[in-house]
Amino acid sequence: MGMVQEFKDFAVKGNALDLAVGVIIGAAFGKIVESLVKDVLMPVVGLFLGGVNFSGLSLKVGEAAVRYGSFVQAVFDFAIIAFVLFMLIRGANRMKKPAAAAAPSGPPEDVVLLREIRDALRRA
């Protein structure tokens, strides 16, 4: 019974639920970005490069076909996804309220004591 309760406590913790929600939203967001890259941006990039479709590029080596175009496409996808995530996180960080500046604390105790000694010596 202890393991079942321990698993239940783990599964319903906020962090585990937040992670699950993040993974699901991330997968959905990934599909949106994949469509943006594949259906919107890559045709425009292809026009600038003379109608080249990256995913179809390959090199024949003997009987094997090295499809480097798929790799180039994956690199473009990654770069665009990373940039979009950067912009989202940057925007979210700007929306956060800046932390209140901590009130300046007084000088350390040893400095205060040294000043008291100095002042006492001046008076003497």
mmCIF file of C-alpha atoms in Angstrom:
data_model
loop_
_atom_site.group_PDB
_atom_site.id
_atom_site.type_symbol
_atom_site.label_atom_id
_atom_site.label_comp_id
_atom_site.label_asym_id
_atom_site.label_seq_id
_atom_site.Cartn_x
_atom_site.Cartn_y
_atom_site.Cartn_z
ATOM 1 C CA MET A 1 0.000 0.000 0.000
ATOM 2 C CA GLY A 2 2.915 2.358 0.671
ATOM 3 C CA MET A 3 4.159 2.262 -2.932
ATOM 4 C CA VAL A 4 0.684 2.978 -4.326
ATOM 5 C CA GLN A 5 0.302 6.002 -2.041
ATOM 6 C CA GLU A 6 3.804 7.176 -2.905
ATOM 7 C CA PHE A 7 3.032 6.904 -6.641
ATOM 8 C CA LYS A 8 -0.258 8.740 -6.146
ATOM 9 C CA ASP A 9 1.536 11.540 -4.287
ATOM 10 C CA PHE A 10 4.095 11.767 -7.093
ATOM 11 C CA ALA A 11 1.533 11.717 -9.902
ATOM 12 C CA VAL A 12 -0.638 14.475 -8.479
ATOM 13 C CA LYS A 13 2.176 16.813 -7.509
ATOM 14 C CA GLY A 14 2.079 20.127 -9.302
ATOM 15 C CA ASN A 15 5.422 19.577 -11.001
ATOM 16 C CA ALA A 16 4.401 16.277 -12.600
ATOM 17 C CA LEU A 17 1.104 17.721 -13.818
ATOM 18 C CA ASP A 18 2.815 20.859 -15.112
ATOM 19 C CA LEU A 19 5.309 18.708 -16.982
ATOM 20 C CA ALA A 20 2.538 16.617 -18.542
ATOM 21 C CA VAL A 21 0.669 19.722 -19.666
ATOM 22 C CA GLY A 22 3.910 21.178 -21.044
ATOM 23 C CA VAL A 23 4.645 18.058 -23.069
ATOM 24 C CA ILE A 24 1.141 17.984 -24.557
ATOM 25 C CA ILE A 25 1.173 21.679 -25.420
ATOM 26 C CA GLY A 26 4.716 21.318 -26.777
ATOM 27 C CA ALA A 27 3.617 18.529 -29.110
ATOM 28 C CA ALA A 28 0.701 20.605 -30.383
ATOM 29 C CA PHE A 29 2.943 23.655 -30.778
ATOM 30 C CA GLY A 30 5.472 21.511 -32.637
ATOM 31 C CA LYS A 31 2.816 20.600 -35.207
ATOM 32 C CA ILE A 32 1.977 24.270 -35.708
ATOM 33 C CA VAL A 33 5.610 25.229 -36.190
ATOM 34 C CA GLU A 34 6.194 22.223 -38.471
ATOM 35 C CA SER A 35 3.316 23.367 -40.670
ATOM 36 C CA LEU A 36 4.632 26.939 -40.639
ATOM 37 C CA VAL A 37 8.049 25.766 -41.761
ATOM 38 C CA LYS A 38 6.895 23.179 -44.302
ATOM 39 C CA ASP A 39 3.888 24.960 -45.790
ATOM 40 C CA VAL A 40 4.745 28.658 -45.474
ATOM 41 C CA LEU A 41 8.463 29.340 -45.096
ATOM 42 C CA MET A 42 10.138 26.600 -47.124
ATOM 43 C CA PRO A 43 8.228 27.369 -50.345
ATOM 44 C CA VAL A 44 9.436 30.988 -50.031
ATOM 45 C CA VAL A 45 13.016 29.841 -49.376
ATOM 46 C CA GLY A 46 12.690 27.509 -52.353
ATOM 47 C CA LEU A 47 11.670 30.436 -54.576
ATOM 48 C CA PHE A 48 14.758 32.402 -53.567
ATOM 49 C CA LEU A 49 16.930 29.390 -54.331
ATOM 50 C CA GLY A 50 15.393 28.732 -57.751
ATOM 51 C CA GLY A 51 12.613 26.378 -56.724
ATOM 52 C CA VAL A 52 14.875 23.886 -54.953
ATOM 53 C CA ASN A 53 13.043 21.503 -52.666
ATOM 54 C CA PHE A 54 15.495 20.554 -49.934
ATOM 55 C CA SER A 55 13.785 17.356 -48.845
ATOM 56 C CA GLY A 56 14.175 15.841 -52.294
ATOM 57 C CA LEU A 57 17.927 16.380 -52.563
ATOM 58 C CA SER A 58 20.012 13.234 -52.523
ATOM 59 C CA LEU A 59 23.340 11.874 -53.632
ATOM 60 C CA LYS A 60 23.756 8.427 -55.155
ATOM 61 C CA VAL A 61 26.690 6.477 -53.713
ATOM 62 C CA GLY A 62 26.805 3.072 -55.298
ATOM 63 C CA GLU A 63 23.461 1.444 -54.563
ATOM 64 C CA ALA A 64 22.741 3.715 -51.599
ATOM 65 C CA ALA A 65 21.064 7.099 -51.761
ATOM 66 C CA VAL A 66 22.295 9.681 -49.252
ATOM 67 C CA ARG A 67 19.329 11.978 -48.682
ATOM 68 C CA TYR A 68 21.130 15.036 -47.390
ATOM 69 C CA GLY A 69 18.140 17.193 -48.324
ATOM 70 C CA SER A 70 16.151 15.712 -45.457
ATOM 71 C CA PHE A 71 18.976 16.681 -43.114
ATOM 72 C CA VAL A 72 19.080 20.237 -44.496
ATOM 73 C CA GLN A 73 15.303 20.439 -44.048
ATOM 74 C CA ALA A 74 15.613 19.215 -40.451
ATOM 75 C CA VAL A 75 18.288 21.839 -39.752
ATOM 76 C CA PHE A 76 16.025 24.594 -41.112
ATOM 77 C CA ASP A 77 13.119 23.256 -39.057
ATOM 78 C CA PHE A 78 15.247 23.253 -35.911
ATOM 79 C CA ALA A 79 16.570 26.763 -36.509
ATOM 80 C CA ILE A 80 13.090 28.175 -37.034
ATOM 81 C CA ILE A 81 11.623 26.319 -34.049
ATOM 82 C CA ALA A 82 14.496 27.484 -31.838
ATOM 83 C CA PHE A 83 14.010 31.080 -32.994
ATOM 84 C CA VAL A 84 10.245 30.973 -32.388
ATOM 85 C CA LEU A 85 10.768 29.521 -28.902
ATOM 86 C CA PHE A 86 13.408 32.170 -28.188
ATOM 87 C CA MET A 87 10.980 34.918 -29.178
ATOM 88 C CA LEU A 88 8.210 33.406 -27.025
ATOM 89 C CA ILE A 89 10.443 33.088 -23.973
ATOM 90 C CA ARG A 90 11.852 36.566 -24.546
ATOM 91 C CA GLY A 91 8.326 37.994 -24.676
ATOM 92 C CA ALA A 92 7.286 36.091 -21.561
ATOM 93 C CA ASN A 93 10.344 37.332 -19.674
ATOM 94 C CA ARG A 94 9.546 40.925 -20.633
ATOM 95 C CA MET A 95 5.991 40.553 -19.348
ATOM 96 C CA LYS A 96 7.202 39.447 -15.930
ATOM 97 C CA LYS A 97 7.338 42.169 -13.356
ATOM 98 C CA PRO A 98 10.879 42.977 -12.340
ATOM 99 C CA ALA A 99 11.751 41.821 -8.860
ATOM 100 C CA ALA A 100 11.580 44.549 -6.280
ATOM 101 C CA ALA A 101 15.001 45.843 -5.431
ATOM 102 C CA ALA A 102 16.101 44.704 -2.019
ATOM 103 C CA ALA A 103 16.549 47.467 0.494
ATOM 104 C CA PRO A 104 20.234 48.193 0.926
ATOM 105 C CA SER A 105 21.433 46.611 4.099
ATOM 106 C CA GLY A 106 23.740 48.373 6.465
ATOM 107 C CA PRO A 107 27.457 47.730 6.557
ATOM 108 C CA PRO A 108 28.680 44.459 8.042
ATOM 109 C CA GLU A 109 29.021 44.231 11.804
ATOM 110 C CA ASP A 110 32.818 44.193 11.737
ATOM 111 C CA VAL A 111 32.873 47.453 9.760
ATOM 112 C CA VAL A 112 30.533 49.070 12.305
ATOM 113 C CA LEU A 113 32.780 47.932 15.158
ATOM 114 C CA LEU A 114 35.895 49.228 13.426
ATOM 115 C CA ARG A 115 34.234 52.601 12.902
ATOM 116 C CA GLU A 116 33.275 52.759 16.575
ATOM 117 C CA ILE A 117 36.868 51.989 17.551
ATOM 118 C CA ARG A 118 38.161 54.640 15.139
ATOM 119 C CA ASP A 119 35.755 57.242 16.505
ATOM 120 C CA ALA A 120 36.675 56.338 20.095
ATOM 121 C CA LEU A 121 40.380 56.738 19.278
ATOM 122 C CA ARG A 122 39.774 60.143 17.694
ATOM 123 C CA ARG A 123 37.988 61.366 20.829
ATOM 124 C CA ALA A 124 40.772 60.174 23.076
#
